[in-house]
Short mmCIF file of the N, C-alpha and C atoms (twelve columns), coordinates in Angstrom:
data_MODEL
# 
_entry.id   MODEL 
# 
loop_
_atom_site.group_PDB 
_atom_site.id 
_atom_site.type_symbol 
_atom_site.label_atom_id 
_atom_site.label_alt_id 
_atom_site.label_comp_id 
_atom_site.label_asym_id 
_atom_site.label_seq_id 
_atom_site.Cartn_x 
_atom_site.Cartn_y 
_atom_site.Cartn_z 
_atom_site.pdbx_PDB_model_num 
ATOM 1   N N  . MET A 1  -89.229  -97.127  39.799  1 
ATOM 2   C CA . MET A 1  -89.433  -95.770  40.258  1 
ATOM 3   C C  . MET A 1  -90.876  -95.554  40.709  1 
ATOM 4   N N  . LYS A 2  -91.800  -96.169  39.994  1 
ATOM 5   C CA . LYS A 2  -93.203  -96.012  40.374  1 
ATOM 6   C C  . LYS A 2  -93.469  -96.625  41.746  1 
ATOM 7   N N  . LYS A 3  -92.813  -97.750  42.027  1 
ATOM 8   C CA . LYS A 3  -93.026  -98.398  43.324  1 
ATOM 9   C C  . LYS A 3  -92.525  -97.522  44.464  1 
ATOM 10  N N  . VAL A 4  -91.377  -96.899  44.281  1 
ATOM 11  C CA . VAL A 4  -90.819  -96.025  45.307  1 
ATOM 12  C C  . VAL A 4  -91.738  -94.835  45.525  1 
ATOM 13  N N  . LEU A 5  -92.223  -94.248  44.460  1 
ATOM 14  C CA . LEU A 5  -93.138  -93.119  44.560  1 
ATOM 15  C C  . LEU A 5  -94.441  -93.533  45.237  1 
ATOM 16  N N  . PHE A 6  -94.943  -94.699  44.868  1 
ATOM 17  C CA . PHE A 6  -96.179  -95.204  45.471  1 
ATOM 18  C C  . PHE A 6  -95.994  -95.459  46.968  1 
ATOM 19  N N  . LEU A 7  -94.879  -96.056  47.350  1 
ATOM 20  C CA . LEU A 7  -94.612  -96.318  48.765  1 
ATOM 21  C C  . LEU A 7  -94.448  -95.018  49.551  1 
ATOM 22  N N  . ALA A 8  -93.802  -94.044  48.954  1 
ATOM 23  C CA . ALA A 8  -93.644  -92.748  49.617  1 
ATOM 24  C C  . ALA A 8  -95.004  -92.071  49.807  1 
ATOM 25  N N  . LEU A 9  -95.835  -92.155  48.789  1 
ATOM 26  C CA . LEU A 9  -97.178  -91.574  48.883  1 
ATOM 27  C C  . LEU A 9  -98.009  -92.290  49.944  1 
ATOM 28  N N  . ALA A 10 -97.906  -93.608  50.013  1 
ATOM 29  C CA . ALA A 10 -98.634  -94.377  51.025  1 
ATOM 30  C C  . ALA A 10 -98.155  -94.018  52.422  1 
ATOM 31  N N  . ALA A 11 -96.855  -93.887  52.609  1 
ATOM 32  C CA . ALA A 11 -96.309  -93.519  53.920  1 
ATOM 33  C C  . ALA A 11 -96.776  -92.131  54.328  1 
ATOM 34  N N  . ALA A 12 -96.806  -91.214  53.396  1 
ATOM 35  C CA . ALA A 12 -97.263  -89.854  53.696  1 
ATOM 36  C C  . ALA A 12 -98.742  -89.845  54.072  1 
ATOM 37  N N  . SER A 13 -99.542  -90.634  53.390  1 
ATOM 38  C CA . SER A 13 -100.973 -90.658  53.702  1 
ATOM 39  C C  . SER A 13 -101.218 -91.256  55.081  1 
ATOM 40  N N  . PHE A 14 -100.425 -92.255  55.459  1 
ATOM 41  C CA . PHE A 14 -100.576 -92.816  56.803  1 
ATOM 42  C C  . PHE A 14 -100.156 -91.819  57.872  1 
ATOM 43  N N  . SER A 15 -99.160  -91.023  57.601  1 
ATOM 44  C CA . SER A 15 -98.727  -90.035  58.593  1 
ATOM 45  C C  . SER A 15 -99.783  -88.955  58.777  1 
ATOM 46  N N  . PHE A 16 -100.490 -88.586  57.721  1 
ATOM 47  C CA . PHE A 16 -101.556 -87.593  57.853  1 
ATOM 48  C C  . PHE A 16 -102.754 -88.153  58.617  1 
ATOM 49  N N  . THR A 17 -103.062 -89.409  58.426  1 
ATOM 50  C CA . THR A 17 -104.200 -89.984  59.136  1 
ATOM 51  C C  . THR A 17 -103.884 -90.214  60.600  1 
ATOM 52  N N  . ALA A 18 -102.610 -90.310  60.942  1 
ATOM 53  C CA . ALA A 18 -102.230 -90.509  62.336  1 
ATOM 54  C C  . ALA A 18 -102.379 -89.225  63.144  1 
ATOM 55  N N  . CYS A 19 -102.330 -88.080  62.506  1 
ATOM 56  C CA . CYS A 19 -102.455 -86.800  63.206  1 
ATOM 57  C C  . CYS A 19 -103.911 -86.564  63.587  1 
ATOM 58  N N  . GLU A 20 -104.100 -86.036  64.798  1 
ATOM 59  C CA . GLU A 20 -105.451 -85.724  65.246  1 
ATOM 60  C C  . GLU A 20 -105.654 -84.219  65.197  1 
ATOM 61  N N  . SER A 21 -106.822 -83.825  64.836  1 
ATOM 62  C CA . SER A 21 -107.135 -82.404  64.806  1 
ATOM 63  C C  . SER A 21 -107.664 -81.965  66.170  1 
ATOM 64  N N  . LYS A 22 -107.692 -80.676  66.399  1 
ATOM 65  C CA . LYS A 22 -108.195 -80.152  67.669  1 
ATOM 66  C C  . LYS A 22 -109.683 -80.463  67.831  1 
ATOM 67  N N  . LYS A 23 -110.408 -80.453  66.718  1 
ATOM 68  C CA . LYS A 23 -111.835 -80.748  66.774  1 
ATOM 69  C C  . LYS A 23 -112.045 -82.205  67.196  1 
ATOM 70  N N  . GLU A 24 -111.237 -83.098  66.649  1 
ATOM 71  C CA . GLU A 24 -111.353 -84.511  66.992  1 
ATOM 72  C C  . GLU A 24 -111.022 -84.736  68.472  1 
ATOM 73  N N  . GLU A 25 -109.984 -84.053  68.969  1 
ATOM 74  C CA . GLU A 25 -109.620 -84.168  70.376  1 
ATOM 75  C C  . GLU A 25 -110.742 -83.659  71.276  1 
ATOM 76  N N  . ALA A 26 -111.391 -82.570  70.882  1 
ATOM 77  C CA . ALA A 26 -112.492 -82.024  71.671  1 
ATOM 78  C C  . ALA A 26 -113.658 -83.003  71.725  1 
ATOM 79  N N  . VAL A 27 -113.951 -83.627  70.598  1 
ATOM 80  C CA . VAL A 27 -115.039 -84.605  70.559  1 
ATOM 81  C C  . VAL A 27 -114.702 -85.806  71.444  1 
ATOM 82  N N  . GLU A 28 -113.453 -86.254  71.404  1 
ATOM 83  C CA . GLU A 28 -113.048 -87.378  72.245  1 
ATOM 84  C C  . GLU A 28 -113.150 -87.033  73.726  1 
ATOM 85  N N  . GLN A 29 -112.749 -85.817  74.093  1 
ATOM 86  C CA . GLN A 29 -112.848 -85.401  75.491  1 
ATOM 87  C C  . GLN A 29 -114.305 -85.325  75.929  1 
ATOM 88  N N  . GLN A 30 -115.157 -84.841  75.056  1 
ATOM 89  C CA . GLN A 30 -116.584 -84.771  75.390  1 
ATOM 90  C C  . GLN A 30 -117.156 -86.176  75.552  1 
ATOM 91  N N  . ALA A 31 -116.765 -87.097  74.689  1 
ATOM 92  C CA . ALA A 31 -117.242 -88.476  74.792  1 
ATOM 93  C C  . ALA A 31 -116.771 -89.118  76.090  1 
ATOM 94  N N  . GLU A 32 -115.533 -88.844  76.478  1 
ATOM 95  C CA . GLU A 32 -115.020 -89.376  77.738  1 
ATOM 96  C C  . GLU A 32 -115.790 -88.808  78.920  1 
ATOM 97  N N  . ALA A 33 -116.116 -87.520  78.865  1 
ATOM 98  C CA . ALA A 33 -116.870 -86.895  79.951  1 
ATOM 99  C C  . ALA A 33 -118.262 -87.505  80.067  1 
ATOM 100 N N  . VAL A 34 -118.896 -87.757  78.944  1 
ATOM 101 C CA . VAL A 34 -120.230 -88.377  78.957  1 
ATOM 102 C C  . VAL A 34 -120.137 -89.786  79.526  1 
ATOM 103 N N  . ARG A 35 -119.120 -90.544  79.101  1 
ATOM 104 C CA . ARG A 35 -118.931 -91.910  79.587  1 
ATOM 105 C C  . ARG A 35 -118.674 -91.912  81.096  1 
ATOM 106 N N  . ASP A 36 -117.827 -91.002  81.559  1 
ATOM 107 C CA . ASP A 36 -117.533 -90.925  82.993  1 
ATOM 108 C C  . ASP A 36 -118.789 -90.575  83.789  1 
ATOM 109 N N  . GLY A 37 -119.591 -89.657  83.265  1 
ATOM 110 C CA . GLY A 37 -120.835 -89.297  83.940  1 
ATOM 111 C C  . GLY A 37 -121.800 -90.465  84.002  1 
ATOM 112 N N  . ALA A 38 -121.876 -91.226  82.928  1 
ATOM 113 C CA . ALA A 38 -122.760 -92.392  82.910  1 
ATOM 114 C C  . ALA A 38 -122.283 -93.452  83.895  1 
ATOM 115 N N  . GLU A 39 -120.970 -93.639  83.990  1 
ATOM 116 C CA . GLU A 39 -120.440 -94.612  84.942  1 
ATOM 117 C C  . GLU A 39 -120.733 -94.191  86.378  1 
ATOM 118 N N  . MET A 40 -120.595 -92.899  86.671  1 
ATOM 119 C CA . MET A 40 -120.888 -92.419  88.022  1 
ATOM 120 C C  . MET A 40 -122.369 -92.603  88.349  1 
ATOM 121 N N  . LYS A 41 -123.229 -92.342  87.390  1 
ATOM 122 C CA . LYS A 41 -124.670 -92.501  87.605  1 
ATOM 123 C C  . LYS A 41 -125.016 -93.975  87.817  1 
ATOM 124 N N  . ALA A 42 -124.384 -94.854  87.047  1 
ATOM 125 C CA . ALA A 42 -124.625 -96.291  87.201  1 
ATOM 126 C C  . ALA A 42 -124.150 -96.769  88.567  1 
ATOM 127 N N  . ASP A 43 -122.982 -96.309  88.997  1 
ATOM 128 C CA . ASP A 43 -122.471 -96.690  90.309  1 
ATOM 129 C C  . ASP A 43 -123.406 -96.223  91.418  1 
ATOM 130 N N  . SER A 44 -123.907 -95.008  91.281  1 
ATOM 131 C CA . SER A 44 -124.830 -94.468  92.273  1 
ATOM 132 C C  . SER A 44 -126.124 -95.276  92.317  1 
ATOM 133 N N  . THR A 45 -126.631 -95.646  91.156  1 
ATOM 134 C CA . THR A 45 -127.856 -96.443  91.088  1 
ATOM 135 C C  . THR A 45 -127.662 -97.801  91.745  1 
ATOM 136 N N  . ILE A 46 -126.514 -98.415  91.496  1 
ATOM 137 C CA . ILE A 46 -126.233 -99.725  92.093  1 
ATOM 138 C C  . ILE A 46 -126.121 -99.602  93.609  1 
ATOM 139 N N  . GLU A 47 -125.450 -98.558  94.090  1 
ATOM 140 C CA . GLU A 47 -125.323 -98.356  95.531  1 
ATOM 141 C C  . GLU A 47 -126.690 -98.142  96.178  1 
ATOM 142 N N  . ASN A 48 -127.551 -97.363  95.531  1 
ATOM 143 C CA . ASN A 48 -128.890 -97.126  96.065  1 
ATOM 144 C C  . ASN A 48 -129.702 -98.420  96.084  1 
ATOM 145 N N  . ALA A 49 -129.591 -99.213  95.050  1 
ATOM 146 C CA . ALA A 49 -130.320 -100.481 94.996  1 
ATOM 147 C C  . ALA A 49 -129.824 -101.433 96.084  1 
ATOM 148 N N  . ASP A 50 -128.512 -101.473 96.291  1 
ATOM 149 C CA . ASP A 50 -127.963 -102.319 97.354  1 
ATOM 150 C C  . ASP A 50 -128.456 -101.869 98.723  1 
ATOM 151 N N  . ALA A 51 -128.500 -100.556 98.941  1 
ATOM 152 C CA . ALA A 51 -128.970 -100.040 100.232 1 
ATOM 153 C C  . ALA A 51 -130.438 -100.394 100.449 1 
ATOM 154 N N  . LYS A 52 -131.253 -100.283 99.407  1 
ATOM 155 C CA . LYS A 52 -132.670 -100.631 99.529  1 
ATOM 156 C C  . LYS A 52 -132.846 -102.126 99.774  1 
ATOM 157 N N  . ALA A 53 -132.039 -102.942 99.119  1 
ATOM 158 C CA . ALA A 53 -132.126 -104.394 99.320  1 
ATOM 159 C C  . ALA A 53 -131.736 -104.758 100.746 1 
ATOM 160 N N  . ASP A 54 -130.697 -104.114 101.258 1 
ATOM 161 C CA . ASP A 54 -130.285 -104.370 102.637 1 
ATOM 162 C C  . ASP A 54 -131.382 -103.970 103.620 1 
ATOM 163 N N  . ALA A 55 -132.014 -102.832 103.374 1 
ATOM 164 C CA . ALA A 55 -133.094 -102.371 104.248 1 
ATOM 165 C C  . ALA A 55 -134.275 -103.333 104.206 1 
ATOM 166 N N  . MET A 56 -134.591 -103.857 103.020 1 
ATOM 167 C CA . MET A 56 -135.691 -104.809 102.911 1 
ATOM 168 C C  . MET A 56 -135.358 -106.114 103.636 1 
ATOM 169 N N  . GLU A 57 -134.105 -106.550 103.551 1 
ATOM 170 C CA . GLU A 57 -133.711 -107.774 104.250 1 
ATOM 171 C C  . GLU A 57 -133.799 -107.598 105.761 1 
ATOM 172 N N  . GLU A 58 -133.362 -106.435 106.244 1 
ATOM 173 C CA . GLU A 58 -133.449 -106.162 107.673 1 
ATOM 174 C C  . GLU A 58 -134.909 -106.147 108.117 1 
ATOM 175 N N  . GLY A 59 -135.761 -105.537 107.319 1 
ATOM 176 C CA . GLY A 59 -137.185 -105.516 107.651 1 
ATOM 177 C C  . GLY A 59 -137.777 -106.914 107.656 1 
ATOM 178 N N  . ALA A 60 -137.360 -107.738 106.709 1 
ATOM 179 C CA . ALA A 60 -137.857 -109.107 106.662 1 
ATOM 180 C C  . ALA A 60 -137.362 -109.909 107.864 1 
ATOM 181 N N  . ASP A 61 -136.128 -109.678 108.279 1 
ATOM 182 C CA . ASP A 61 -135.593 -110.370 109.454 1 
ATOM 183 C C  . ASP A 61 -136.365 -109.996 110.715 1 
ATOM 184 N N  . LYS A 62 -136.775 -108.751 110.816 1 
ATOM 185 C CA . LYS A 62 -137.540 -108.305 111.980 1 
ATOM 186 C C  . LYS A 62 -138.948 -108.883 111.961 1 
ATOM 187 N N  . MET A 63 -139.490 -109.129 110.770 1 
ATOM 188 C CA . MET A 63 -140.839 -109.659 110.652 1 
ATOM 189 C C  . MET A 63 -140.887 -111.173 110.870 1 
ATOM 190 N N  . ALA A 64 -139.835 -111.876 110.647 1 
ATOM 191 C CA . ALA A 64 -139.844 -113.334 110.704 1 
ATOM 192 C C  . ALA A 64 -140.353 -113.885 112.027 1 
ATOM 193 N N  . PRO A 65 -139.875 -113.416 113.176 1 
ATOM 194 C CA . PRO A 65 -140.398 -113.985 114.430 1 
ATOM 195 C C  . PRO A 65 -141.897 -113.727 114.623 1 
ATOM 196 N N  . ALA A 66 -142.398 -112.625 114.151 1 
ATOM 197 C CA . ALA A 66 -143.811 -112.300 114.313 1 
ATOM 198 C C  . ALA A 66 -144.689 -113.181 113.423 1 
ATOM 199 N N  . THR A 67 -144.183 -113.690 112.341 1 
ATOM 200 C CA . THR A 67 -144.995 -114.486 111.437 1 
ATOM 201 C C  . THR A 67 -144.889 -115.986 111.713 1 
ATOM 202 N N  . GLU A 68 -143.906 -116.394 112.503 1 
ATOM 203 C CA . GLU A 68 -143.761 -117.808 112.815 1 
ATOM 204 C C  . GLU A 68 -144.660 -118.177 114.004 1 
ATOM 205 N N  . THR A 69 -145.202 -119.352 113.974 1 
ATOM 206 C CA . THR A 69 -146.049 -119.834 115.057 1 
ATOM 207 C C  . THR A 69 -145.171 -120.549 116.079 1 
ATOM 208 N N  . PRO A 70 -145.298 -120.191 117.356 1 
ATOM 209 C CA . PRO A 70 -144.497 -120.873 118.380 1 
ATOM 210 C C  . PRO A 70 -144.803 -122.374 118.389 1 
ATOM 211 N N  . THR A 71 -143.828 -123.176 118.736 1 
ATOM 212 C CA . THR A 71 -143.996 -124.640 118.700 1 
ATOM 213 C C  . THR A 71 -145.013 -125.107 119.720 1 
ATOM 214 N N  . GLU A 72 -145.206 -124.426 120.844 1 
ATOM 215 C CA . GLU A 72 -146.204 -124.848 121.815 1 
ATOM 216 C C  . GLU A 72 -147.616 -124.762 121.231 1 
ATOM 217 N N  . GLU A 73 -147.879 -123.721 120.445 1 
ATOM 218 C CA . GLU A 73 -149.204 -123.559 119.844 1 
ATOM 219 C C  . GLU A 73 -149.457 -124.620 118.759 1 
ATOM 220 N N  . VAL A 74 -148.441 -125.026 118.061 1 
ATOM 221 C CA . VAL A 74 -148.591 -126.026 117.020 1 
ATOM 222 C C  . VAL A 74 -148.918 -127.369 117.637 1 
ATOM 223 N N  . LYS A 75 -148.326 -127.697 118.789 1 
ATOM 224 C CA . LYS A 75 -148.549 -128.991 119.443 1 
ATOM 225 C C  . LYS A 75 -149.962 -129.082 120.014 1 
ATOM 226 N N  . LYS A 76 -150.619 -127.992 120.325 1 
ATOM 227 C CA . LYS A 76 -151.954 -128.031 120.930 1 
ATOM 228 C C  . LYS A 76 -152.990 -128.380 119.953 1 
# 
């Protein structure tokens, strides 16, 4: 009889822990909102960094011919 009572009590305690309160749901929603905001900010930062890197590469490509010495001048 004690085992049956103990098992019933254990099952009841697990059912209570499975229920979420409104406060817990609100905290979870707030955490999700913060996480989503951080992900959007990270994505924006990565996009900005990629754009700056592309601009620097384009600038370097434009500078390359000006910094190279023509082969005729090297032979002289």
